[in-house]
Amino acid sequence: MIKIEVDMTLCQHYGQCVFEAPNIFALDDDSKLSYLAEADDSERDNVESAIDVCPMQAIRILE
Amino acid sequence: MAAGPVIIVGAAMGGLRTAEALRKSGYAGELSVIGEELHAPYNRPPLSKDVLAGEVNHDAVAFPQRAATADVTWLLGRRVGSVDLAAHQLTTADGAVHPFRALVIATGIRPRRLDLPWYEGRHIVRTLDDAMALRDELVEGARIVVVGSGFIGCEVAATARKLGCEVTIVSPSALPIIRPLGAELAKEIQRRQEAHGVSFRLGRTITALSVHDGGSQLSGVVLDDGSAIDADILIEAIGSECNSEWLAGTGLDCSDGVLADGAMRAVSLDGTVHDDVYVVGDIARFPNPMFDDVPRRVEHWNIPTDTGKRAGAVLAAWLADDGTFAEIANQRFAPMPSFWSNQFEVSLQAYGLPGLADHIRLLEGELSSEAIMGYYRGDKLVGVVGLGLKAALVPYRQVIAGA
């Protein structure tokens, strides 16, 4: 399992992570981000891509 | 194939992403990154906002270092003076010669400066050191002139105003950010900036600077209509120049940045495509089949990451020499340009290349609150900009991508 954390004080809900890791991140209808705090190891590559594309650099994998 | 390491010149986001992609794609050999700044790669967008507004340091903006790139050699604080592609070696400004097997060009851009005398109080915002030098000056009541009304100029103006400075934006443009946003949205941006107390002097240029008696400290600017504005600080945000001087004599096409093909391989003026020289980030002029076959430089935040990943994957295949290179190099590469801007409560988000449009339509909402503008070339949607409404923007992104 991997643990995922989004710093919601940084997050501006741009939703770039949603395109890279759609199983983990979602934007709801009023443009607020939601995400799963735990995921299978198979999602690691997608979450790392989501980290790369976050303009606010708000996403981390907790090692 | 020449011996030696892969050398990436440029230690910002594009260089970092290329190094990561090389490792991820299986290249395990020597890898060096040479960078002029002393800082390890960091995220630049906060420089015009949080870094100016607070006590944020390098740790807060540094990109996370990954295990895969732990053995990369970082040669920071070094400038590359010249390169000899035929001899496969480059020379740093300290005289050291570095042979390489393959080269990645990731030296990016620098701010253009006003061609006026140097005085204390002239600033730019490109590097962390630039932002940290400026922020101590942005105190309540300070008189700030920002020259340039693009994204960086407007963001810096908003930050300075929030800190209590008196802010005037001077620009030759008729409206702020009119290119690429278009007049309607640009007017709304100006209205919101003015509502927060930012002044505009549009359609004007700065022709002279004044200084305090007997000193070298800026006291104001003079405009082309003869009027003067008192100023303690002048922030120059008038566009960029490519850091390509070190490539002189290589034969590479450096007419605007460095020309690359869809595999991010560098292309010479005579049309030669170099399998061992790659171009990534702001300096890369490359075609994007999402729009057409015209090579363009795209100074959007996502481009160093997308082009770095692409270059790293292609170069790793060439280095592996395992028969996969041609197939990987010929894969379609069509990254979605995307950018963002925060100014006061204004949150803009864009996809595609709005600057290519020949007409613009309001697609959703009202400009006075939240809206989505569509940018069309003929009947094809080439760009979309949201003022708020982030979730509603997503389906238009798919239309631009042709998905």
CSV table of C-alpha atoms in Angstrom, one decimal:
chain,number,residue,atom,x,y,z
A,1,MET,CA,0.0,0.0,0.0
A,2,ILE,CA,1.0,3.6,-0.5
A,3,LYS,CA,-0.2,6.5,1.6
A,4,ILE,CA,-1.0,9.7,-0.2
A,5,GLU,CA,-1.3,13.2,1.3
A,6,VAL,CA,-2.5,16.4,-0.4
A,7,ASP,CA,-1.7,19.7,1.5
A,8,MET,CA,-5.1,21.3,1.2
A,9,THR,CA,-3.7,24.6,2.3
A,10,LEU,CA,-1.7,24.6,-1.0
A,11,CYS,CA,-4.2,22.9,-3.3
A,12,GLN,CA,-6.0,25.2,-5.7
A,13,HIS,CA,-8.2,22.4,-7.1
A,14,TYR,CA,-6.7,22.7,-10.6
A,15,GLY,CA,-7.4,19.0,-11.1
A,16,GLN,CA,-4.3,18.1,-13.1
A,17,CYS,CA,-3.8,15.1,-10.8
A,18,VAL,CA,-7.2,13.7,-12.0
A,19,PHE,CA,-5.9,13.2,-15.5
A,20,GLU,CA,-2.8,11.3,-14.3
A,21,ALA,CA,-4.3,9.2,-11.5
A,22,PRO,CA,-8.1,9.0,-12.1
A,23,ASN,CA,-8.6,6.2,-9.6
A,24,ILE,CA,-7.1,8.3,-6.8
A,25,PHE,CA,-8.2,11.9,-7.4
A,26,ALA,CA,-11.5,13.5,-8.5
A,27,LEU,CA,-12.9,17.0,-8.9
A,28,ASP,CA,-16.5,17.2,-7.8
A,29,ASP,CA,-19.1,19.4,-9.5
A,30,ASP,CA,-18.3,22.5,-7.4
A,31,SER,CA,-14.6,22.1,-8.4
A,32,LYS,CA,-13.3,20.8,-5.1
A,33,LEU,CA,-10.6,18.0,-5.0
A,34,SER,CA,-11.2,14.7,-3.3
A,35,TYR,CA,-8.8,11.8,-3.1
A,36,LEU,CA,-8.1,8.4,-1.6
A,37,ALA,CA,-5.5,8.6,1.2
A,38,GLU,CA,-4.4,4.9,0.6
A,39,ALA,CA,-3.9,3.0,-2.6
A,40,ASP,CA,-2.4,-0.2,-4.0
A,41,ASP,CA,1.3,-0.2,-4.9
A,42,SER,CA,0.2,-0.5,-8.6
A,43,GLU,CA,-1.0,3.1,-8.4
A,44,ARG,CA,2.5,4.4,-7.5
A,45,ASP,CA,3.5,5.4,-11.0
A,46,ASN,CA,0.2,7.2,-11.6
A,47,VAL,CA,0.5,9.1,-8.3
A,48,GLU,CA,4.1,10.0,-9.1
A,49,SER,CA,2.9,11.5,-12.4
A,50,ALA,CA,0.2,13.3,-10.5
A,51,ILE,CA,2.8,14.8,-8.2
A,52,ASP,CA,4.8,15.9,-11.2
A,53,VAL,CA,1.9,17.8,-12.8
A,54,CYS,CA,0.5,19.5,-9.7
A,55,PRO,CA,1.2,23.2,-10.3
A,56,MET,CA,1.1,23.8,-6.5
A,57,GLN,CA,3.3,20.8,-5.7
A,58,ALA,CA,0.7,19.9,-3.0
A,59,ILE,CA,0.8,16.1,-3.3
A,60,ARG,CA,3.2,13.7,-1.5
A,61,ILE,CA,3.6,10.0,-1.1
A,62,LEU,CA,4.3,9.3,2.6
A,63,GLU,CA,7.1,6.8,2.6
B,1,MET,CA,28.7,5.9,-30.1
B,2,ALA,CA,30.9,8.3,-28.0
B,3,ALA,CA,31.9,7.3,-24.5
B,4,GLY,CA,31.1,9.3,-21.4
B,5,PRO,CA,28.1,10.4,-19.4
B,6,VAL,CA,24.8,11.9,-20.5
B,7,ILE,CA,25.1,15.6,-19.7
B,8,ILE,CA,22.0,17.6,-19.1
B,9,VAL,CA,22.7,21.4,-19.2
B,10,GLY,CA,20.1,23.2,-17.1
B,11,ALA,CA,19.2,22.2,-13.6
B,12,ALA,CA,15.6,23.4,-13.4
B,13,MET,CA,12.3,21.4,-13.8
B,14,GLY,CA,13.1,20.3,-17.4
B,15,GLY,CA,16.5,19.0,-16.5
B,16,LEU,CA,15.2,17.2,-13.5
B,17,ARG,CA,12.3,15.5,-15.3
B,18,THR,CA,14.7,14.4,-18.1
B,19,ALA,CA,17.0,12.8,-15.6
B,20,GLU,CA,14.1,11.0,-13.9
B,21,ALA,CA,12.8,9.8,-17.2
B,22,LEU,CA,16.2,8.5,-18.3
B,23,ARG,CA,16.4,6.4,-15.1
B,24,LYS,CA,12.8,5.3,-15.3
B,25,SER,CA,13.4,4.2,-18.9
B,26,GLY,CA,16.3,2.0,-17.8
B,27,TYR,CA,19.4,4.1,-18.5
B,28,ALA,CA,21.7,3.2,-15.6
B,29,GLY,CA,24.9,4.8,-16.8
B,30,GLU,CA,26.6,8.0,-15.8
B,31,LEU,CA,24.4,11.1,-15.7
B,32,SER,CA,25.4,14.7,-14.9
B,33,VAL,CA,23.3,17.8,-14.6
B,34,ILE,CA,25.1,21.2,-14.9
B,35,GLY,CA,23.2,24.2,-13.6
B,36,GLU,CA,24.0,27.9,-13.3
B,37,GLU,CA,21.9,28.5,-10.2
B,38,LEU,CA,23.2,27.2,-6.8
B,39,HIS,CA,19.8,25.8,-5.9
B,40,ALA,CA,18.6,22.2,-6.7
B,41,PRO,CA,15.6,22.2,-9.0
B,42,TYR,CA,12.5,24.1,-7.6
B,43,ASN,CA,9.1,25.1,-8.6
B,44,ARG,CA,8.9,28.7,-10.1
B,45,PRO,CA,5.2,29.6,-10.0
B,46,PRO,CA,5.3,30.5,-6.2
B,47,LEU,CA,8.0,33.0,-6.9
B,48,SER,CA,5.6,35.7,-8.0
B,49,LYS,CA,3.2,34.9,-5.1
B,50,ASP,CA,4.0,33.0,-1.9
B,51,VAL,CA,7.8,33.6,-2.1
B,52,LEU,CA,7.3,37.3,-2.5
B,53,ALA,CA,4.6,37.5,0.2
B,54,GLY,CA,6.3,35.5,2.9
B,55,GLU,CA,9.3,33.8,4.4
B,56,VAL,CA,9.2,30.8,2.1
B,57,ASN,CA,12.7,29.4,1.5
B,58,HIS,CA,14.1,26.9,-0.9
B,59,ASP,CA,12.9,23.9,1.1
B,60,ALA,CA,9.3,25.0,0.5
B,61,VAL,CA,9.6,25.1,-3.3
B,62,ALA,CA,12.2,22.4,-4.0
B,63,PHE,CA,11.0,19.4,-6.0
B,64,PRO,CA,11.2,16.2,-4.1
B,65,GLN,CA,14.3,14.1,-4.9
B,66,ARG,CA,13.5,10.6,-5.9
B,67,ALA,CA,15.5,7.4,-5.2
B,68,ALA,CA,15.9,6.7,-8.9
B,69,THR,CA,18.0,9.9,-9.4
B,70,ALA,CA,20.0,9.6,-6.2
B,71,ASP,CA,23.2,8.8,-8.1
B,72,VAL,CA,22.9,11.7,-10.6
B,73,THR,CA,25.9,14.1,-10.4
B,74,TRP,CA,24.7,17.7,-9.8
B,75,LEU,CA,27.2,20.3,-10.9
B,76,LEU,CA,25.5,23.5,-9.6
B,77,GLY,CA,26.7,27.1,-9.8
B,78,ARG,CA,28.4,26.4,-13.1
B,79,ARG,CA,27.7,28.0,-16.5
B,80,VAL,CA,28.5,26.2,-19.8
B,81,GLY,CA,30.5,28.5,-22.1
B,82,SER,CA,30.5,26.5,-25.3
B,83,VAL,CA,30.0,23.0,-26.8
B,84,ASP,CA,31.5,21.1,-29.6
B,85,LEU,CA,29.0,18.5,-30.9
B,86,ALA,CA,31.4,16.8,-33.3
B,87,ALA,CA,34.0,16.3,-30.5
B,88,HIS,CA,31.3,15.4,-28.0
B,89,GLN,CA,32.5,17.8,-25.3
B,90,LEU,CA,31.5,21.0,-23.6
B,91,THR,CA,33.5,23.6,-21.7
B,92,THR,CA,32.3,25.3,-18.5
B,93,ALA,CA,33.1,28.9,-17.8
B,94,ASP,CA,35.8,27.8,-15.3
B,95,GLY,CA,37.6,26.2,-18.2
B,96,ALA,CA,36.8,22.6,-17.3
B,97,VAL,CA,36.2,20.2,-20.3
B,98,HIS,CA,33.4,17.7,-20.0
B,99,PRO,CA,33.1,14.9,-22.6
B,100,PHE,CA,29.6,13.5,-23.1
B,101,ARG,CA,28.0,10.6,-24.9
B,102,ALA,CA,24.7,12.5,-25.3
B,103,LEU,CA,23.6,16.0,-24.5
B,104,VAL,CA,20.3,17.5,-23.3
B,105,ILE,CA,19.7,21.2,-23.7
B,106,ALA,CA,17.5,22.5,-20.9
B,107,THR,CA,18.9,26.0,-20.3
B,108,GLY,CA,15.6,27.8,-20.6
B,109,ILE,CA,15.0,31.5,-20.7
B,110,ARG,CA,15.9,34.7,-18.9
B,111,PRO,CA,13.8,37.9,-18.5
B,112,ARG,CA,14.3,40.5,-21.1
B,113,ARG,CA,15.5,43.8,-19.5
B,114,LEU,CA,14.8,47.4,-20.3
B,115,ASP,CA,17.6,49.0,-22.2
B,116,LEU,CA,18.1,51.8,-19.6
B,117,PRO,CA,20.9,52.6,-17.1
B,118,TRP,CA,21.4,50.4,-14.1
B,119,TYR,CA,20.1,51.8,-10.8
B,120,GLU,CA,19.4,50.3,-7.4
B,121,GLY,CA,15.7,49.4,-7.3
B,122,ARG,CA,15.5,47.6,-10.7
B,123,HIS,CA,14.2,44.0,-10.2
B,124,ILE,CA,13.1,40.9,-12.1
B,125,VAL,CA,11.4,37.7,-10.9
B,126,ARG,CA,12.8,34.6,-12.5
B,127,THR,CA,14.9,32.8,-9.9
B,128,LEU,CA,14.5,32.1,-6.2
B,129,ASP,CA,17.3,34.6,-5.5
B,130,ASP,CA,15.5,37.3,-7.6
B,131,ALA,CA,12.3,36.8,-5.6
B,132,MET,CA,14.1,36.8,-2.2
B,133,ALA,CA,16.0,40.0,-3.2
B,134,LEU,CA,12.7,41.7,-4.1
B,135,ARG,CA,10.5,40.7,-1.2
B,136,ASP,CA,12.4,42.7,1.4
B,137,GLU,CA,11.5,45.8,-0.7
B,138,LEU,CA,7.8,45.1,-0.9
B,139,VAL,CA,6.8,46.9,2.3
B,140,GLU,CA,3.6,48.8,3.1
B,141,GLY,CA,3.6,52.1,1.3
B,142,ALA,CA,6.4,51.3,-1.1
B,143,ARG,CA,5.8,52.8,-4.6
B,144,ILE,CA,6.1,50.0,-7.2
B,145,VAL,CA,6.1,50.3,-10.9
B,146,VAL,CA,5.7,47.0,-12.8
B,147,VAL,CA,6.6,47.3,-16.5
B,148,GLY,CA,4.8,44.6,-18.5
B,149,SER,CA,1.2,43.4,-18.2
B,150,GLY,CA,1.5,39.7,-19.0
B,151,PHE,CA,0.9,37.0,-16.4
B,152,ILE,CA,4.0,37.6,-14.4
B,153,GLY,CA,3.6,41.3,-14.3
B,154,CYS,CA,-0.1,41.0,-13.2
B,155,GLU,CA,0.7,38.4,-10.6
B,156,VAL,CA,3.6,40.4,-9.1
B,157,ALA,CA,1.4,43.5,-9.1
B,158,ALA,CA,-1.3,41.6,-7.2
B,159,THR,CA,1.1,40.3,-4.6
B,160,ALA,CA,2.7,43.7,-4.1
B,161,ARG,CA,-0.7,45.3,-3.7
B,162,LYS,CA,-1.8,42.7,-1.1
B,163,LEU,CA,1.4,43.6,0.8
B,164,GLY,CA,0.2,47.2,0.9
B,165,CYS,CA,2.4,48.7,-1.8
B,166,GLU,CA,1.2,51.4,-4.2
B,167,VAL,CA,1.3,49.6,-7.6
B,168,THR,CA,1.2,51.0,-11.2
B,169,ILE,CA,1.5,48.7,-14.2
B,170,VAL,CA,3.0,50.3,-17.3
B,171,SER,CA,2.6,48.5,-20.6
B,172,PRO,CA,2.6,49.2,-24.3
B,173,SER,CA,-0.4,46.8,-24.6
B,174,ALA,CA,-3.9,48.2,-24.9
B,175,LEU,CA,-5.1,45.7,-22.2
B,176,PRO,CA,-3.3,43.4,-19.7
B,177,ILE,CA,-2.7,39.8,-20.9
B,178,ILE,CA,-4.6,40.7,-24.1
B,179,ARG,CA,-2.4,38.2,-25.8
B,180,PRO,CA,-3.3,35.3,-25.5
B,181,LEU,CA,-6.6,36.0,-23.6
B,182,GLY,CA,-8.4,38.4,-25.9
B,183,ALA,CA,-10.0,41.7,-25.1
B,184,GLU,CA,-13.1,40.7,-23.2
B,185,LEU,CA,-11.4,38.6,-20.6
B,186,ALA,CA,-8.4,41.1,-20.5
B,187,LYS,CA,-10.9,43.9,-19.6
B,188,GLU,CA,-12.3,41.8,-16.8
B,189,ILE,CA,-8.8,41.1,-15.4
B,190,GLN,CA,-8.0,44.9,-15.5
B,191,ARG,CA,-11.3,45.7,-13.8
B,192,ARG,CA,-10.6,43.3,-11.0
B,193,GLN,CA,-7.0,44.5,-10.6
B,194,GLU,CA,-8.3,48.1,-10.5
B,195,ALA,CA,-10.9,47.2,-7.9
B,196,HIS,CA,-8.0,46.2,-5.6
B,197,GLY,CA,-6.2,49.5,-6.2
B,198,VAL,CA,-3.7,48.6,-8.9
B,199,SER,CA,-3.3,51.5,-11.4
B,200,PHE,CA,-2.7,51.0,-15.1
B,201,ARG,CA,-0.8,53.1,-17.6
B,202,LEU,CA,-1.6,51.2,-20.8
B,203,GLY,CA,-0.3,52.0,-24.3
B,204,ARG,CA,2.8,53.6,-22.7
B,205,THR,CA,6.5,52.7,-22.5
B,206,ILE,CA,9.2,53.8,-20.1
B,207,THR,CA,11.7,56.0,-21.8
B,208,ALA,CA,13.9,57.1,-18.9
B,209,LEU,CA,14.6,56.5,-15.2
B,210,SER,CA,15.3,59.1,-12.5
B,211,VAL,CA,17.4,58.8,-9.4
B,212,HIS,CA,17.7,60.5,-6.1
B,213,ASP,CA,20.1,63.4,-6.0
B,214,GLY,CA,23.7,62.2,-5.9
B,215,GLY,CA,22.9,58.6,-5.6
B,216,SER,CA,22.1,55.5,-7.7
B,217,GLN,CA,18.8,54.8,-6.0
B,218,LEU,CA,15.8,54.8,-8.4
B,219,SER,CA,13.3,57.6,-7.7
B,220,GLY,CA,10.9,57.2,-10.6
B,221,VAL,CA,10.2,56.4,-14.3
B,222,VAL,CA,9.4,58.7,-17.2
B,223,LEU,CA,6.9,57.6,-19.8
B,224,ASP,CA,6.8,58.2,-23.5
B,225,ASP,CA,4.1,60.9,-23.1
B,226,GLY,CA,6.5,62.9,-20.9
B,227,SER,CA,4.7,62.1,-17.7
B,228,ALA,CA,6.6,60.8,-14.6
B,229,ILE,CA,5.7,58.3,-11.9
B,230,ASP,CA,7.5,58.3,-8.6
B,231,ALA,CA,8.8,54.8,-7.8
B,232,ASP,CA,11.0,53.1,-5.2
B,233,ILE,CA,11.1,49.9,-7.1
B,234,LEU,CA,10.8,49.0,-10.8
B,235,ILE,CA,9.9,45.4,-11.6
B,236,GLU,CA,10.6,44.4,-15.2
B,237,ALA,CA,8.3,41.7,-16.6
B,238,ILE,CA,8.6,42.4,-20.4
B,239,GLY,CA,9.1,38.9,-21.7
B,240,SER,CA,12.0,36.6,-22.2
B,241,GLU,CA,15.2,35.7,-24.1
B,242,CYS,CA,16.5,32.2,-24.7
B,243,ASN,CA,19.7,31.1,-23.0
B,244,SER,CA,21.1,29.7,-26.3
B,245,GLU,CA,24.3,31.7,-26.7
B,246,TRP,CA,26.5,28.8,-25.6
B,247,LEU,CA,25.3,26.8,-28.6
B,248,ALA,CA,26.8,29.3,-31.1
B,249,GLY,CA,28.8,27.5,-33.8
B,250,THR,CA,27.1,24.1,-33.3
B,251,GLY,CA,25.0,24.5,-36.5
B,252,LEU,CA,21.8,23.9,-34.4
B,253,ASP,CA,18.8,25.9,-35.5
B,254,CYS,CA,18.7,28.6,-32.7
B,255,SER,CA,16.6,31.1,-34.6
B,256,ASP,CA,14.0,31.1,-31.7
B,257,GLY,CA,15.1,28.8,-28.9
B,258,VAL,CA,16.4,25.5,-30.3
B,259,LEU,CA,14.5,23.6,-33.0
B,260,ALA,CA,13.5,20.0,-32.1
B,261,ASP,CA,11.5,17.3,-33.8
B,262,GLY,CA,8.6,15.4,-32.2
B,263,ALA,CA,11.0,13.2,-30.4
B,264,MET,CA,12.7,16.3,-28.9
B,265,ARG,CA,15.9,15.6,-30.9
B,266,ALA,CA,17.8,18.7,-31.8
B,267,VAL,CA,17.7,19.8,-35.5
B,268,SER,CA,20.5,21.6,-37.3
B,269,LEU,CA,20.0,24.4,-39.8
B,270,ASP,CA,20.9,21.9,-42.6
B,271,GLY,CA,18.1,19.6,-41.4
B,272,THR,CA,20.3,17.1,-39.6
B,273,VAL,CA,18.4,15.4,-36.8
B,274,HIS,CA,20.7,14.5,-33.8
B,275,ASP,CA,19.9,11.2,-32.1
B,276,ASP,CA,22.3,12.2,-29.3
B,277,VAL,CA,21.2,15.8,-28.7
B,278,TYR,CA,17.9,16.7,-27.1
B,279,VAL,CA,16.0,19.9,-26.3
B,280,VAL,CA,13.5,20.3,-23.4
B,281,GLY,CA,11.5,23.0,-21.7
B,282,ASP,CA,11.0,26.7,-22.4
B,283,ILE,CA,13.9,26.8,-24.9
B,284,ALA,CA,12.5,23.9,-27.1
B,285,ARG,CA,10.8,24.9,-30.4
B,286,PHE,CA,8.9,21.7,-31.4
B,287,PRO,CA,5.8,20.7,-33.4
B,288,ASN,CA,2.6,19.6,-31.6
B,289,PRO,CA,0.3,17.5,-33.8
B,290,MET,CA,-2.6,18.4,-31.6
B,291,PHE,CA,-2.6,21.7,-33.5
B,292,ASP,CA,-0.5,21.5,-36.7
B,293,ASP,CA,3.1,20.8,-37.8
B,294,VAL,CA,4.5,24.3,-36.9
B,295,PRO,CA,7.3,24.1,-34.4
B,296,ARG,CA,6.6,26.6,-31.5
B,297,ARG,CA,8.2,27.5,-28.2
B,298,VAL,CA,5.6,27.2,-25.4
B,299,GLU,CA,6.4,28.9,-22.1
B,300,HIS,CA,3.8,27.0,-20.1
B,301,TRP,CA,4.5,25.3,-16.8
B,302,ASN,CA,3.7,21.8,-18.0
B,303,ILE,CA,6.1,21.9,-21.0
B,304,PRO,CA,9.4,21.2,-19.2
B,305,THR,CA,7.8,18.1,-17.6
B,306,ASP,CA,6.2,16.8,-20.7
B,307,THR,CA,9.2,17.4,-23.0
B,308,GLY,CA,11.6,16.2,-20.3
B,309,LYS,CA,9.7,12.9,-20.0
B,310,ARG,CA,9.6,12.5,-23.8
B,311,ALA,CA,13.3,13.3,-24.3
B,312,GLY,CA,14.3,11.0,-21.5
B,313,ALA,CA,12.3,8.0,-22.9
B,314,VAL,CA,13.6,8.5,-26.4
B,315,LEU,CA,17.2,9.0,-25.4
B,316,ALA,CA,17.2,6.0,-23.1
B,317,ALA,CA,16.0,3.9,-26.0
B,318,TRP,CA,18.8,5.2,-28.2
B,319,LEU,CA,21.4,4.5,-25.4
B,320,ALA,CA,20.0,1.0,-24.9
B,321,ASP,CA,20.5,0.2,-28.6
B,322,ASP,CA,18.0,-2.7,-28.3
B,323,GLY,CA,16.0,-2.1,-31.4
B,324,THR,CA,13.2,-0.1,-29.8
B,325,PHE,CA,14.5,3.4,-30.7
B,326,ALA,CA,12.9,4.0,-34.0
B,327,GLU,CA,9.5,2.9,-32.7
B,328,ILE,CA,9.7,5.0,-29.6
B,329,ALA,CA,11.0,8.1,-31.4
B,330,ASN,CA,8.2,7.9,-34.0
B,331,GLN,CA,5.4,7.7,-31.4
B,332,ARG,CA,3.0,10.6,-31.5
B,333,PHE,CA,3.9,13.4,-29.0
B,334,ALA,CA,1.1,15.8,-28.4
B,335,PRO,CA,1.3,17.3,-24.9
B,336,MET,CA,-1.7,19.4,-23.7
B,337,PRO,CA,-0.4,22.9,-23.0
B,338,SER,CA,-1.8,24.1,-19.7
B,339,PHE,CA,-1.3,27.2,-17.5
B,340,TRP,CA,-2.7,28.8,-14.4
B,341,SER,CA,-2.7,32.2,-12.9
B,342,ASN,CA,-3.7,33.6,-9.5
B,343,GLN,CA,-4.3,37.3,-9.0
B,344,PHE,CA,-6.2,38.4,-6.0
B,345,GLU,CA,-9.4,36.3,-6.0
B,346,VAL,CA,-9.0,35.6,-9.7
B,347,SER,CA,-8.1,32.0,-10.5
B,348,LEU,CA,-7.5,31.5,-14.2
B,349,GLN,CA,-6.9,28.1,-15.8
B,350,ALA,CA,-6.2,27.4,-19.4
B,351,TYR,CA,-5.8,24.5,-21.8
B,352,GLY,CA,-4.5,24.4,-25.4
B,353,LEU,CA,-3.0,27.4,-27.2
B,354,PRO,CA,-5.5,30.3,-27.0
B,355,GLY,CA,-3.0,32.5,-28.9
B,356,LEU,CA,-3.7,30.6,-32.1
B,357,ALA,CA,-7.4,31.6,-32.2
B,358,ASP,CA,-9.0,33.8,-34.9
B,359,HIS,CA,-12.1,34.2,-32.8
B,360,ILE,CA,-13.2,33.9,-29.2
B,361,ARG,CA,-16.6,32.9,-27.7
B,362,LEU,CA,-18.1,33.0,-24.2
B,363,LEU,CA,-19.0,29.3,-23.6
B,364,GLU,CA,-20.3,29.3,-20.1
B,365,GLY,CA,-21.1,31.7,-17.2
B,366,GLU,CA,-20.6,35.5,-16.9
B,367,LEU,CA,-17.3,37.3,-17.1
B,368,SER,CA,-18.3,39.4,-14.0
B,369,SER,CA,-18.4,36.2,-11.9
B,370,GLU,CA,-17.2,32.9,-13.3
B,371,ALA,CA,-16.9,32.1,-17.0
B,372,ILE,CA,-15.3,29.8,-19.7
B,373,MET,CA,-14.0,31.4,-22.9
B,374,GLY,CA,-13.5,29.3,-26.0
B,375,TYR,CA,-10.7,30.1,-28.5
B,376,TYR,CA,-11.3,28.9,-32.0
B,377,ARG,CA,-9.2,28.6,-35.2
B,378,GLY,CA,-11.8,28.2,-37.9
B,379,ASP,CA,-14.3,25.8,-36.3
B,380,LYS,CA,-11.7,24.0,-34.3
B,381,LEU,CA,-11.4,24.7,-30.5
B,382,VAL,CA,-7.7,25.3,-29.9
B,383,GLY,CA,-7.9,26.8,-26.4
B,384,VAL,CA,-10.1,27.3,-23.4
B,385,VAL,CA,-9.7,29.6,-20.4
B,386,GLY,CA,-11.7,29.3,-17.2
B,387,LEU,CA,-12.3,32.1,-14.8
B,388,GLY,CA,-13.2,29.7,-11.9
B,389,LEU,CA,-15.4,26.8,-13.1
B,390,LYS,CA,-12.5,24.3,-13.0
B,391,ALA,CA,-14.6,21.2,-13.2
B,392,ALA,CA,-16.7,22.5,-16.1
B,393,LEU,CA,-13.4,23.1,-18.0
B,394,VAL,CA,-12.5,19.4,-18.2
B,395,PRO,CA,-14.8,18.3,-21.1
B,396,TYR,CA,-13.4,21.2,-23.3
B,397,ARG,CA,-9.9,19.9,-22.6
B,398,GLN,CA,-10.9,16.6,-24.2
B,399,VAL,CA,-12.3,18.5,-27.2
B,400,ILE,CA,-9.0,20.3,-27.8
B,401,ALA,CA,-7.1,17.0,-27.5
B,402,GLY,CA,-9.4,15.6,-30.2
B,403,ALA,CA,-10.2,12.7,-27.8
